[in-house]
Coordinates of C-alpha atoms in Angstrom, one line a residue:
M1 CA 13.1 -9.2 -21.7
T2 CA 14.5 -9.1 -18.2
A3 CA 12.6 -6.8 -15.8
I4 CA 14.5 -3.8 -14.4
P5 CA 14.6 -3.8 -10.6
R6 CA 12.9 -0.8 -8.9
V7 CA 14.2 -1.3 -5.4
T8 CA 17.5 -2.0 -3.6
F9 CA 17.3 -3.5 -0.1
V10 CA 20.0 -1.9 2.1
L11 CA 21.0 -3.8 5.3
V12 CA 23.7 -2.8 7.8
S13 CA 25.0 -5.6 10.0
Y14 CA 27.0 -5.6 13.2
N15 CA 27.5 -9.1 14.5
G16 CA 24.3 -11.1 14.7
K17 CA 25.0 -13.5 11.8
D18 CA 22.0 -15.7 12.6
M19 CA 19.5 -12.9 12.7
L20 CA 20.9 -11.5 9.4
T21 CA 20.6 -15.0 7.8
S22 CA 17.0 -15.2 8.9
C23 CA 16.3 -11.7 7.6
L24 CA 17.7 -12.5 4.2
A25 CA 15.9 -15.8 4.1
T26 CA 12.5 -14.3 4.7
L27 CA 13.3 -11.5 2.2
A28 CA 14.0 -14.1 -0.5
E29 CA 10.9 -16.1 0.4
H30 CA 8.3 -13.3 0.7
T31 CA 9.5 -10.6 -1.7
P32 CA 8.6 -10.6 -5.4
G33 CA 11.5 -9.8 -7.8
P34 CA 13.4 -8.4 -9.4
Y35 CA 15.3 -6.5 -6.7
E36 CA 18.9 -5.9 -5.6
V37 CA 20.4 -6.3 -2.2
V38 CA 23.3 -4.4 -0.6
V39 CA 24.7 -5.6 2.8
V40 CA 27.1 -3.4 4.6
D41 CA 29.1 -4.9 7.5
S42 CA 30.2 -2.5 10.2
A43 CA 33.5 -4.3 11.0
S44 CA 31.7 -7.1 13.0
P45 CA 34.2 -8.7 15.4
D46 CA 32.3 -12.0 15.2
G47 CA 33.3 -12.8 11.6
T48 CA 30.0 -11.8 10.0
G49 CA 31.8 -9.8 7.3
E50 CA 34.0 -12.7 6.3
W51 CA 30.9 -15.1 6.3
L52 CA 29.0 -12.7 4.1
E53 CA 31.8 -12.5 1.5
A54 CA 32.2 -16.2 1.5
N55 CA 28.5 -17.3 1.4
L56 CA 26.2 -14.5 0.2
T57 CA 25.6 -14.7 -3.5
G58 CA 23.5 -12.5 -5.7
A59 CA 24.1 -9.5 -3.5
T60 CA 26.6 -6.7 -3.1
V61 CA 28.6 -7.1 0.2
L62 CA 30.5 -4.0 1.5
R63 CA 32.8 -4.1 4.5
M64 CA 33.7 -1.0 6.5
P65 CA 37.1 -0.9 8.2
E66 CA 35.5 0.2 11.5
N67 CA 32.0 0.5 13.1
L68 CA 30.8 3.9 11.8
G69 CA 27.2 3.1 12.7
F70 CA 23.9 2.6 11.0
G71 CA 23.7 6.0 9.3
A72 CA 27.1 5.8 7.7
G73 CA 26.5 2.2 6.6
C74 CA 23.2 3.1 5.0
N75 CA 24.8 6.0 3.2
L76 CA 27.5 3.7 1.8
G77 CA 24.9 1.2 0.8
V78 CA 22.8 3.7 -1.1
Q79 CA 25.9 4.9 -3.0
H80 CA 26.1 1.5 -4.5
A81 CA 22.4 1.3 -5.3
R82 CA 21.2 1.8 -8.9
T83 CA 17.4 1.7 -8.4
E84 CA 14.9 4.5 -8.0
L85 CA 13.8 3.1 -4.6
I86 CA 15.7 2.1 -1.5
C87 CA 14.3 0.0 1.3
F88 CA 16.2 0.1 4.5
L89 CA 15.9 -3.1 6.5
N90 CA 17.3 -3.9 9.9
A91 CA 19.1 -7.2 10.1
D92 CA 16.9 -8.1 13.1
V93 CA 13.7 -7.9 11.0
E94 CA 11.8 -10.8 9.5
V95 CA 9.5 -9.9 6.7
T96 CA 6.2 -11.7 6.3
P97 CA 4.0 -12.8 3.3
G98 CA 2.6 -9.9 1.3
W99 CA 4.7 -7.3 3.2
F100 CA 6.2 -5.5 0.2
E101 CA 3.4 -4.9 -2.3
P102 CA 1.4 -2.6 0.0
L103 CA 4.5 -0.4 0.6
L104 CA 5.2 -0.1 -3.1
A105 CA 1.5 0.6 -3.9
R106 CA 1.2 3.3 -1.2
L107 CA 4.4 5.1 -2.4
D108 CA 3.2 4.9 -6.0
A109 CA -0.2 6.3 -5.0
T110 CA 1.3 9.1 -2.9
P111 CA 3.6 11.3 -5.0
E112 CA 4.1 13.7 -2.1
A113 CA 5.5 10.9 0.1
A114 CA 9.3 10.5 0.3
A115 CA 9.0 7.3 2.3
V116 CA 6.5 4.6 3.6
G117 CA 7.2 2.5 6.6
S118 CA 5.9 -0.9 7.7
V119 CA 4.1 -1.6 10.9
L120 CA 6.6 -3.4 13.3
V121 CA 5.2 -6.2 15.4
F122 CA 6.7 -8.3 18.1
P123 CA 7.4 -12.0 17.4
D124 CA 4.1 -12.9 19.2
G125 CA 2.2 -10.6 16.9
R126 CA 1.5 -7.7 19.2
L127 CA 2.0 -4.3 17.9
Q128 CA 5.4 -2.8 18.5
E129 CA 5.2 0.4 16.5
A130 CA 3.0 2.0 13.8
G131 CA 4.9 5.1 13.3
S132 CA 5.9 7.4 16.2
V133 CA 5.1 10.9 17.4
I134 CA 7.8 13.4 18.3
G135 CA 7.3 15.7 21.2
G136 CA 8.8 19.2 21.7
D137 CA 11.4 17.7 23.9
G138 CA 12.7 15.7 21.0
W139 CA 11.8 12.3 22.4
S140 CA 9.6 9.9 20.4
R141 CA 6.7 7.7 21.4
G142 CA 5.9 4.6 19.4
W143 CA 2.2 4.5 18.4
G144 CA 0.3 1.6 19.8
D145 CA 3.2 -0.1 21.6
G146 CA 2.0 -3.5 22.9
D147 CA -1.5 -3.5 21.5
A148 CA -2.9 -6.9 20.6
D149 CA -5.6 -5.6 18.2
L150 CA -4.1 -4.2 15.0
S151 CA -7.4 -3.7 13.2
P152 CA -7.8 0.0 14.1
L153 CA -4.6 0.9 12.2
Y154 CA -4.9 2.8 8.9
P155 CA -2.5 4.3 6.4
R156 CA -1.6 7.8 7.4
S157 CA 1.0 10.5 7.2
A158 CA 3.1 10.3 10.4
D159 CA 5.8 12.2 12.2
Y160 CA 8.3 9.4 11.9
S161 CA 8.4 5.8 10.8
S162 CA 11.3 3.6 11.9
A163 CA 14.1 2.9 9.4
A164 CA 14.0 -0.7 10.6
C165 CA 11.8 -1.2 7.5
L166 CA 11.4 1.9 5.4
L167 CA 10.8 2.2 1.6
M168 CA 12.1 5.5 0.3
R169 CA 12.6 7.4 -3.0
R170 CA 16.4 7.5 -3.6
R171 CA 16.2 11.1 -5.0
A172 CA 14.4 12.2 -1.8
F173 CA 17.1 10.6 0.3
W174 CA 19.9 12.4 -1.5
E175 CA 18.0 15.7 -1.4
T176 CA 18.7 15.6 2.4
G177 CA 22.3 14.6 1.8
G178 CA 21.6 11.2 3.4
F179 CA 21.9 10.3 7.1
S180 CA 23.8 13.0 9.0
P181 CA 27.3 12.1 10.1
E182 CA 26.7 14.0 13.4
F183 CA 25.0 11.0 14.9
H184 CA 27.1 8.4 16.7
I185 CA 26.6 4.7 15.9
A186 CA 22.8 4.5 16.2
Y187 CA 19.6 6.2 17.3
F188 CA 17.9 9.4 16.1
E189 CA 19.6 9.4 12.6
D190 CA 16.4 8.2 11.0
T191 CA 14.3 10.7 13.0
D192 CA 16.6 13.5 11.9
L193 CA 16.4 12.4 8.2
Q194 CA 12.6 12.4 8.3
F195 CA 12.5 15.9 9.9
H196 CA 14.8 17.0 7.1
L197 CA 12.5 15.5 4.5
R198 CA 9.5 17.2 6.1
S199 CA 11.3 20.6 6.0
L200 CA 11.7 20.1 2.2
G201 CA 8.0 19.5 1.8
W202 CA 7.9 15.7 1.7
Q203 CA 5.6 13.4 3.7
I204 CA 6.3 10.2 5.6
W205 CA 3.6 7.5 5.7
V206 CA 2.9 4.3 7.6
E207 CA 1.2 1.5 5.8
P208 CA -0.5 -1.1 8.2
A209 CA -1.1 -3.5 5.3
S210 CA 2.6 -4.1 5.5
Q211 CA 3.7 -5.8 8.7
V212 CA 7.2 -7.2 9.7
R213 CA 8.5 -8.8 12.8
H214 CA 11.2 -6.8 14.7
I215 CA 13.1 -9.3 16.8
R216 CA 15.6 -7.4 18.9
H217 CA 13.5 -4.4 19.8
G218 CA 14.4 -4.8 23.5
S219 CA 18.0 -4.1 22.9
S220 CA 17.2 -0.4 23.0
T221 CA 17.0 -0.6 26.9
T222 CA 20.6 -1.8 27.4
P223 CA 23.0 0.6 29.2
R224 CA 25.0 1.2 26.0
A225 CA 21.8 1.8 24.0
I226 CA 20.6 4.3 26.5
E227 CA 23.9 6.1 26.5
L228 CA 23.9 6.3 22.7
S229 CA 20.3 7.4 22.7
N230 CA 21.0 10.3 25.1
I231 CA 24.1 11.4 23.2
N232 CA 22.2 11.5 19.9
H233 CA 19.1 13.0 21.4
E234 CA 21.2 16.1 22.3
V235 CA 22.4 16.2 18.7
F236 CA 18.9 16.0 17.4
V237 CA 17.6 18.7 19.6
R238 CA 20.4 21.0 18.7
R239 CA 19.7 20.5 15.0
W240 CA 16.0 21.2 15.1
P241 CA 15.3 23.9 17.7
E242 CA 12.6 25.8 15.7
A243 CA 10.7 22.7 14.6
L244 CA 10.7 21.3 18.1
A245 CA 9.6 24.6 19.7
K246 CA 6.3 24.3 17.9
R247 CA 5.5 20.9 19.5
P248 CA 4.2 20.0 22.9
P249 CA 6.3 17.7 25.0
A250 CA 5.4 14.0 25.0
V251 CA 4.7 13.9 28.7
G252 CA 1.7 13.3 30.8
V253 CA -0.1 11.4 28.1
H254 CA -1.5 8.7 30.6
E255 CA -2.9 11.3 32.9
H256 CA -4.2 13.5 30.1
P257 CA -5.0 11.2 27.0
H258 CA -5.9 14.2 24.8
R259 CA -2.2 15.2 24.8
L260 CA -1.3 12.0 22.9
W261 CA -4.0 12.5 20.3
W262 CA -2.8 16.0 19.8
L263 CA 0.8 14.8 19.4
R264 CA -0.3 12.3 16.8
D265 CA -2.2 14.9 14.7
Q266 CA -0.1 18.0 15.5
Q267 CA 1.2 18.3 12.0
A268 CA -2.3 18.1 10.4
P269 CA -3.5 21.4 9.0
Y270 CA -6.9 20.5 10.4
R271 CA -8.8 17.6 12.0
V272 CA -12.3 16.5 11.0
L273 CA -14.6 14.1 12.8
L274 CA -17.5 12.6 10.9
T275 CA -20.1 10.6 12.8
A276 CA -22.5 7.8 11.7
D277 CA -24.4 5.1 13.5
Q278 CA -23.0 2.4 11.1
V279 CA -19.6 2.6 9.3
P280 CA -20.6 3.7 5.8
D281 CA -20.3 0.9 3.2
P282 CA -21.4 2.1 -0.2
T283 CA -22.2 -1.5 -1.2
Q284 CA -25.0 -1.6 1.4
G285 CA -27.0 1.4 0.0
Q286 CA -29.4 3.4 2.2
G287 CA -27.5 6.6 2.0
A288 CA -24.1 5.1 2.6
Q289 CA -22.9 6.1 -0.9
R290 CA -23.3 9.7 -0.2
A291 CA -21.7 9.4 3.3
W292 CA -18.8 7.7 1.6
A293 CA -18.5 10.4 -1.0
V294 CA -18.5 13.1 1.7
I295 CA -15.8 11.3 3.8
Q296 CA -13.6 10.8 0.7
Y297 CA -13.9 14.5 -0.2
W298 CA -12.7 15.5 3.2
R299 CA -9.9 13.0 2.9
Q300 CA -8.8 14.1 -0.5
A301 CA -9.1 17.9 0.1
N302 CA -5.8 17.8 1.9
P303 CA -3.7 14.6 2.3
E304 CA -2.1 15.9 5.4
A305 CA -5.5 16.5 7.2
A306 CA -6.5 14.1 9.9
I307 CA -9.9 12.5 9.1
T308 CA -11.8 10.3 11.7
V309 CA -15.1 8.5 11.4
L310 CA -16.9 7.6 14.6
A311 CA -19.6 4.9 14.6
T312 CA -21.2 2.5 16.9
H313 CA -21.0 -0.6 14.7
G314 CA -20.0 -1.8 11.2
E315 CA -17.2 -3.2 9.2
A316 CA -14.3 -0.7 8.8
T317 CA -11.6 -2.4 6.8
A318 CA -12.5 -0.8 3.4
L319 CA -12.8 2.7 4.9
R320 CA -9.6 2.4 6.9
A321 CA -7.7 1.3 3.8
T322 CA -8.4 4.7 2.2
G323 CA -6.5 6.5 4.9
V324 CA -9.4 7.3 7.3
E325 CA -9.3 6.6 11.0
V326 CA -12.4 4.7 12.1
S327 CA -13.3 4.4 15.8
I328 CA -16.2 2.1 16.8
V329 CA -17.4 3.0 20.4
D330 CA -20.3 2.5 22.7
N331 CA -19.5 5.5 24.9
P332 CA -19.0 8.6 22.7
T333 CA -18.9 10.9 25.7
A334 CA -15.9 9.2 27.2
W335 CA -14.3 8.9 23.8
G336 CA -14.7 12.6 23.2
R337 CA -13.2 13.4 26.6
D338 CA -10.0 11.5 25.7
R339 CA -9.7 13.7 22.6
A340 CA -10.9 16.9 24.2
G341 CA -10.3 20.0 22.1
L342 CA -8.9 18.0 19.2
Y343 CA -11.2 18.5 16.2
D344 CA -11.7 21.6 14.1
V345 CA -14.9 20.3 12.3
I346 CA -17.6 17.8 13.3
V347 CA -19.9 16.5 10.6
A348 CA -23.0 14.5 11.6
L349 CA -23.7 12.1 8.7
G350 CA -27.5 12.3 8.7
A351 CA -29.9 12.0 11.6
R352 CA -28.6 8.6 12.5
G353 CA -25.1 10.1 13.0
F354 CA -26.4 13.1 15.0
P355 CA -26.5 11.6 18.5
L356 CA -22.8 10.8 18.3
A357 CA -21.9 14.2 17.0
E358 CA -24.0 15.9 19.7
A359 CA -22.3 13.9 22.5
V360 CA -18.8 14.5 21.2
S361 CA -19.3 18.2 20.4
R362 CA -19.6 18.9 24.1
T363 CA -15.9 18.1 24.4
Q364 CA -15.1 20.0 21.2
P365 CA -16.5 23.6 21.8
Q366 CA -14.0 25.0 19.2
A367 CA -15.3 22.8 16.4
V368 CA -17.5 24.0 13.5
R369 CA -20.7 21.9 13.5
L370 CA -22.0 20.5 10.2
L371 CA -24.8 18.2 9.2
D372 CA -24.9 16.4 5.9
T373 CA -27.9 14.4 4.8
Q374 CA -29.3 12.8 1.6
T375 CA -32.8 12.5 3.0
F376 CA -35.0 13.4 5.9
L377 CA -36.0 10.2 7.6
H378 CA -39.2 11.6 9.1
R379 CA -40.4 12.3 5.5
E380 CA -39.7 8.7 4.5
A381 CA -41.6 7.3 7.5
E382 CA -44.6 9.6 6.9
R383 CA -44.8 8.5 3.3
R384 CA -44.4 4.8 4.2
F385 CA -47.4 5.2 6.6
S386 CA -49.9 4.9 3.8
T387 CA -48.4 1.7 2.3
L388 CA -48.6 -0.3 5.5
P389 CA -51.3 -3.0 5.7
D390 CA -52.6 -2.8 9.3
A391 CA -53.3 -0.3 12.1
A392 CA -50.6 -1.6 14.4
A393 CA -47.9 -1.1 11.7
R394 CA -49.2 2.3 11.0
R395 CA -49.1 3.3 14.7
R396 CA -45.5 2.2 14.9
C397 CA -44.7 4.1 11.8
A398 CA -46.3 7.2 13.1
T399 CA -44.3 7.0 16.3
E400 CA -41.1 6.5 14.3
A401 CA -42.0 9.5 12.1
A402 CA -42.6 11.7 15.1
A403 CA -39.2 10.7 16.7
W404 CA -37.3 11.3 13.5
R405 CA -39.0 14.7 13.0
E406 CA -37.9 15.8 16.5
A407 CA -34.4 14.5 16.0
E408 CA -33.9 16.0 12.6
H409 CA -35.2 19.4 13.6
K410 CA -32.8 19.3 16.5
A411 CA -29.9 18.3 14.2
L412 CA -30.7 21.2 11.8
T413 CA -30.7 23.6 14.8
W414 CA -27.5 22.2 16.2
A415 CA -25.6 22.5 12.9
E416 CA -24.0 25.8 11.8
L417 CA -24.3 24.6 8.2
A418 CA -26.4 21.7 6.8
T419 CA -25.8 20.3 3.4
V420 CA -28.6 18.4 1.5
G421 CA -28.6 16.5 -1.7
S422 CA -31.0 18.4 -4.0
P423 CA -32.9 21.7 -4.3
A424 CA -36.1 19.7 -3.5
E425 CA -34.6 18.8 -0.1
L426 CA -33.4 22.3 0.4
D427 CA -37.0 23.6 -0.2
W428 CA -38.4 21.1 2.3
A429 CA -35.7 21.9 4.9
T430 CA -36.3 25.6 4.6
R431 CA -39.9 25.2 5.5
F432 CA -39.2 22.6 8.2
A433 CA -36.5 24.6 10.0
P434 CA -36.6 28.2 8.8
A435 CA -33.6 29.2 11.0
A436 CA -31.3 26.5 9.5
N437 CA -28.3 27.5 7.4
L438 CA -28.6 25.3 4.3
H439 CA -26.5 24.4 1.3
V440 CA -26.9 22.0 -1.6
A441 CA -24.2 19.5 -2.5
P442 CA -25.6 17.0 -5.0
Y443 CA -24.5 13.4 -4.8
P444 CA -21.6 12.9 -7.3
V445 CA -21.6 10.3 -10.0
R446 CA -18.7 9.1 -12.1
I447 CA -19.9 9.2 -15.7
T448 CA -19.2 6.1 -17.8
P449 CA -17.4 7.0 -21.0
A450 CA -19.1 5.6 -24.1
P451 CA -21.6 3.3 -22.4
A452 CA -23.1 0.4 -24.3
G453 CA -26.0 1.1 -26.6
P454 CA -29.3 -0.8 -26.7
D455 CA -28.0 -3.6 -28.9
R456 CA -25.6 -4.7 -26.1
R457 CA -28.1 -4.6 -23.3
E458 CA -31.0 -6.8 -22.2
G459 CA -33.6 -7.2 -19.5
L460 CA -34.8 -5.2 -16.6
L461 CA -33.0 -4.3 -13.4
F462 CA -34.1 -3.4 -9.9
H463 CA -31.3 -1.9 -7.8
G464 CA -31.7 -1.1 -4.1
A465 CA -30.7 -2.1 -0.6
F466 CA -33.1 -4.0 1.7
A467 CA -33.2 -4.6 5.4
T468 CA -34.6 -7.0 7.9
A469 CA -37.7 -4.9 8.3
P470 CA -39.8 -3.9 5.3
T471 CA -38.3 -0.9 3.4
S472 CA -39.5 1.4 0.6
N473 CA -37.3 -0.6 -1.7
E474 CA -39.1 -3.9 -0.8
V475 CA -42.4 -2.2 -1.5
A476 CA -41.2 -0.9 -4.8
A477 CA -39.7 -4.3 -5.8
R478 CA -42.9 -6.1 -4.9
T479 CA -44.9 -3.6 -6.9
L480 CA -42.7 -4.2 -9.9
I481 CA -42.9 -8.0 -9.7
D482 CA -46.6 -8.3 -8.8
E483 CA -48.2 -5.4 -10.7
V484 CA -45.9 -4.2 -13.5
L485 CA -44.0 -7.3 -14.7
P486 CA -47.2 -9.2 -15.7
L487 CA -48.1 -6.3 -18.1
L488 CA -44.9 -6.6 -20.0
D489 CA -43.8 -8.9 -22.9
G490 CA -41.9 -11.3 -20.6
P491 CA -38.5 -9.5 -20.0
H492 CA -36.1 -11.1 -17.5
L493 CA -35.7 -9.1 -14.3
R494 CA -32.6 -9.1 -12.1
V495 CA -32.8 -7.8 -8.5
I496 CA -29.6 -6.6 -6.9
G497 CA -29.1 -5.1 -3.4
A498 CA -28.0 -6.0 0.1
H499 CA -30.4 -8.2 2.0
A500 CA -32.7 -8.8 -0.9
P501 CA -35.4 -11.2 0.5
D502 CA -36.1 -14.6 -1.0
T503 CA -39.8 -13.7 -1.0
L504 CA -39.2 -11.7 -4.2
R505 CA -38.4 -14.8 -6.2
A506 CA -40.8 -15.5 -9.0
P507 CA -40.7 -16.9 -12.6
G508 CA -38.5 -14.7 -14.7
V509 CA -37.0 -13.0 -11.6
D510 CA -33.4 -13.5 -10.6
V511 CA -32.8 -12.3 -7.1
I512 CA -29.1 -11.8 -7.0
G513 CA -28.9 -9.8 -3.7
W514 CA -25.7 -8.1 -2.6
V515 CA -23.0 -7.4 -5.2
P516 CA -19.7 -5.7 -4.4
D517 CA -20.2 -3.4 -7.4
P518 CA -23.4 -2.7 -9.3
A519 CA -21.6 -1.3 -12.3
P520 CA -21.6 -4.6 -14.4
Y521 CA -25.4 -4.8 -14.0
L522 CA -25.9 -1.1 -14.8
R523 CA -23.8 -1.4 -17.9
T524 CA -25.7 -4.4 -19.3
A525 CA -29.4 -3.9 -18.3
R526 CA -31.8 -2.4 -20.9
V527 CA -34.1 -0.6 -18.4
L528 CA -34.0 0.0 -14.6
V529 CA -37.5 0.1 -13.1
N530 CA -38.2 1.7 -9.7
P531 CA -41.9 2.1 -8.9
A532 CA -41.3 3.9 -5.6
R533 CA -44.3 4.3 -3.4
S534 CA -42.5 5.7 -0.4
G535 CA -39.2 7.1 0.5
A536 CA -37.7 10.6 0.5
G537 CA -34.7 12.4 -1.0
V538 CA -32.8 11.7 -4.2
Q539 CA -32.8 8.1 -5.2
T540 CA -29.1 7.3 -5.5
K541 CA -29.9 4.2 -7.6
L542 CA -31.3 6.4 -10.3
L543 CA -28.3 8.7 -10.3
D544 CA -26.1 5.7 -10.7
A545 CA -28.2 4.6 -13.6
I546 CA -27.9 8.0 -15.2
A547 CA -24.1 7.9 -14.9
H548 CA -24.0 4.5 -16.7
G549 CA -26.3 5.7 -19.5
L550 CA -29.1 3.4 -18.4
P551 CA -32.7 4.7 -19.0
F552 CA -35.1 4.1 -16.1
V553 CA -38.8 4.3 -15.3
T554 CA -39.9 5.6 -11.9
T555 CA -42.7 7.4 -10.1
S556 CA -43.1 11.1 -9.3
L557 CA -41.9 10.3 -5.8
G558 CA -38.9 8.4 -7.1
S559 CA -37.8 11.2 -9.4
E560 CA -37.9 13.8 -6.6
G561 CA -34.8 16.0 -6.7
I562 CA -33.6 14.9 -10.2
P563 CA -33.8 17.7 -12.8
L564 CA -35.3 15.6 -15.6
G565 CA -37.1 18.4 -17.4
D566 CA -38.7 17.2 -20.6
L567 CA -37.5 13.6 -19.9
R568 CA -40.3 13.2 -17.3
A569 CA -42.7 12.4 -20.1
D570 CA -40.5 9.4 -21.0
L571 CA -39.4 8.2 -17.6
V572 CA -42.0 9.1 -14.9
A573 CA -45.4 7.4 -14.3
D574 CA -47.5 6.7 -11.2
T575 CA -49.7 3.7 -12.0
P576 CA -48.6 0.1 -12.8
A577 CA -50.1 0.3 -16.2
E578 CA -48.4 3.6 -17.1
I579 CA -45.1 2.3 -15.7
A580 CA -45.4 -0.8 -17.8
E581 CA -46.2 1.3 -20.9
L582 CA -43.1 3.5 -20.6
T583 CA -41.0 0.4 -19.8
Q584 CA -42.2 -1.5 -22.9
R585 CA -41.5 1.5 -25.1
L586 CA -37.9 1.5 -23.9
L587 CA -37.6 -2.2 -24.5
D588 CA -39.0 -2.0 -28.0
D589 CA -37.7 1.3 -29.5
D590 CA -33.9 1.6 -30.0
A591 CA -34.1 5.1 -31.3
R592 CA -36.2 6.3 -28.3
W593 CA -33.8 4.5 -25.9
T594 CA -30.7 6.1 -27.5
R595 CA -32.2 9.6 -27.4
I596 CA -32.9 9.2 -23.7
Q597 CA -29.5 7.8 -23.0
V598 CA -27.8 10.8 -24.6
A599 CA -30.1 13.2 -22.7
L600 CA -29.3 11.4 -19.4
L601 CA -25.6 11.6 -19.9
D602 CA -25.9 15.3 -20.7
L603 CA -27.9 15.7 -17.5
A604 CA -25.2 13.9 -15.5
A605 CA -22.4 16.1 -16.9
T606 CA -24.4 19.3 -16.2
H607 CA -25.8 18.6 -12.7
L608 CA -24.3 15.5 -11.1
S609 CA -20.6 15.3 -12.0
E610 CA -17.8 14.9 -9.4
E611 CA -16.6 18.4 -10.3
H612 CA -20.1 19.8 -9.5
F613 CA -19.9 18.1 -6.1
H614 CA -16.4 19.3 -5.4
T615 CA -17.4 22.9 -6.1
A616 CA -20.3 22.6 -3.7
M617 CA -18.2 21.0 -1.0
A618 CA -15.5 23.7 -1.5
A619 CA -18.0 26.2 -0.2
V620 CA -18.4 24.1 2.9
L621 CA -14.7 24.1 3.5
I622 CA -14.6 27.9 3.1
H623 CA -17.4 28.2 5.7
C624 CA -15.2 26.2 8.1
G625 CA -12.2 28.5 7.4
I626 CA -10.4 25.9 5.4
A627 CA -8.8 26.5 2.0
P628 CA -10.4 24.3 -0.6
P629 CA -8.2 22.0 -2.7
T630 CA -6.8 23.3 -6.0
A631 CA -8.2 21.9 -9.2
A632 CA -4.9 20.1 -9.7
Y633 CA -5.2 18.2 -6.5
A634 CA -8.9 17.3 -6.6
R635 CA -9.2 13.7 -7.8

């Protein structure tokens, strides 16, 4: 069966046969089919129209009797399109490998978007435009013009994205009536169209995963181009007086950088800054899963909101791909000055993110100050103290604990509202900082439907992130291997987690290390074992096990903050012999194992679901004066 095309590419040509040929060649080379092509020639005096009719096969060629301009040509082309999607493409654009799939994916994933534009680059690879901002004077400013580094770009809702390469829903296009005939030849007709779309409730997005070369960008500086631009600017200003009156002019942005950031985010209902020392990566553990969940909640709460993460180091590609701006800086004070007065909310992601939040907040006096933490690091250090082998290590640990205690007390005092991961952390924080305003938002888990039963699982699993310095996870893993495993009837153990040390290798132990997703291991292991001797806060690894229907055995410390109730008798022990006994029972007794799995899944649905987290976070938004998302939007 022949696939039905979803998209028609509409090109308008005026002279420039060679550029048009190159555009069509790259389109054929780098675009997966099926698709349709409509080329409209605007009475080119150089014979382009005749050449198209004689040589272009597999496409619809339309010839206008006179040059009526880009907008009229596009309208004519769309009238001859049969597909649900239209992609406007300038004849002086060359598409690149993999350019189209990200546009289509973004439009499919964003039902509120009428159109998604590509990032335009110069032939040498420098950034030409990643969307534009429109000032109150009606003039636009391309975002990032001339930048050599494109990595900070992220998919976002924008004021305007050039129709040089713009994928659009055909029904949205016709809702506006198409390009207005008031505009002469070229310039501002696509800006006008996108203002019209916004007035109807649509969004315009820019997708940086799609990049195309725009060859003749400099032609906009010719005398004729300047004349047309000025003529059409007057038309545009006349058509949108009320919308433009709400915007500041795009002037003085070099002398006052905060004006440019305000222009970029002026249409956002609110702007949120979240700070962390390292860019959160949920595959690395150590609290990053919760930080990621908090960031994504803010991102999803309103797709028009501007969400920024500020960090000092880390890999940002995955987070940027979700539509979050990530800035990696070494001078947060200067960074904050450049964006003075921009943010409505500042969220410090744990004690490690607090120094950045504190520094930037001095330039954001209007912002609501929040702290979100899964655990208090001074408690983790204090508990680790007793596990250390020598006096020198204990002295270093005591110094670390004192420093974290001071920093975390300061962070709780700084925050207008602090969210913690469990009632246990809430109780501790209430005693530690009685004046703090505290709220519980439990880490959310996505419950696995119909997880495998005991007959489809085998072996033991240890799951936890490690680091270059000894961590509580390393102590727990070593306890499991050296003191618990020898007491069991020879089950195989797999160890997963970032930076897992080779020193854990032993007979019957498979040290796998970092995995992009622990789910395959959580779905197939028989028992997860975590003999935690130090640490603080809710153990995310245990919550993930619960969500996957995987019974576990841990210590009293490891179970802290998890409402196990009667399950504690089956899952919690504090000596290696007791841990081994509970583990062996789960390995041997299918009925016991199944009963516990059912109880854990019920616990997850009652206390740990995404809906439970969303409800708790909605209260945080209300505290900030922000309307929480409707149930229909939360996803």
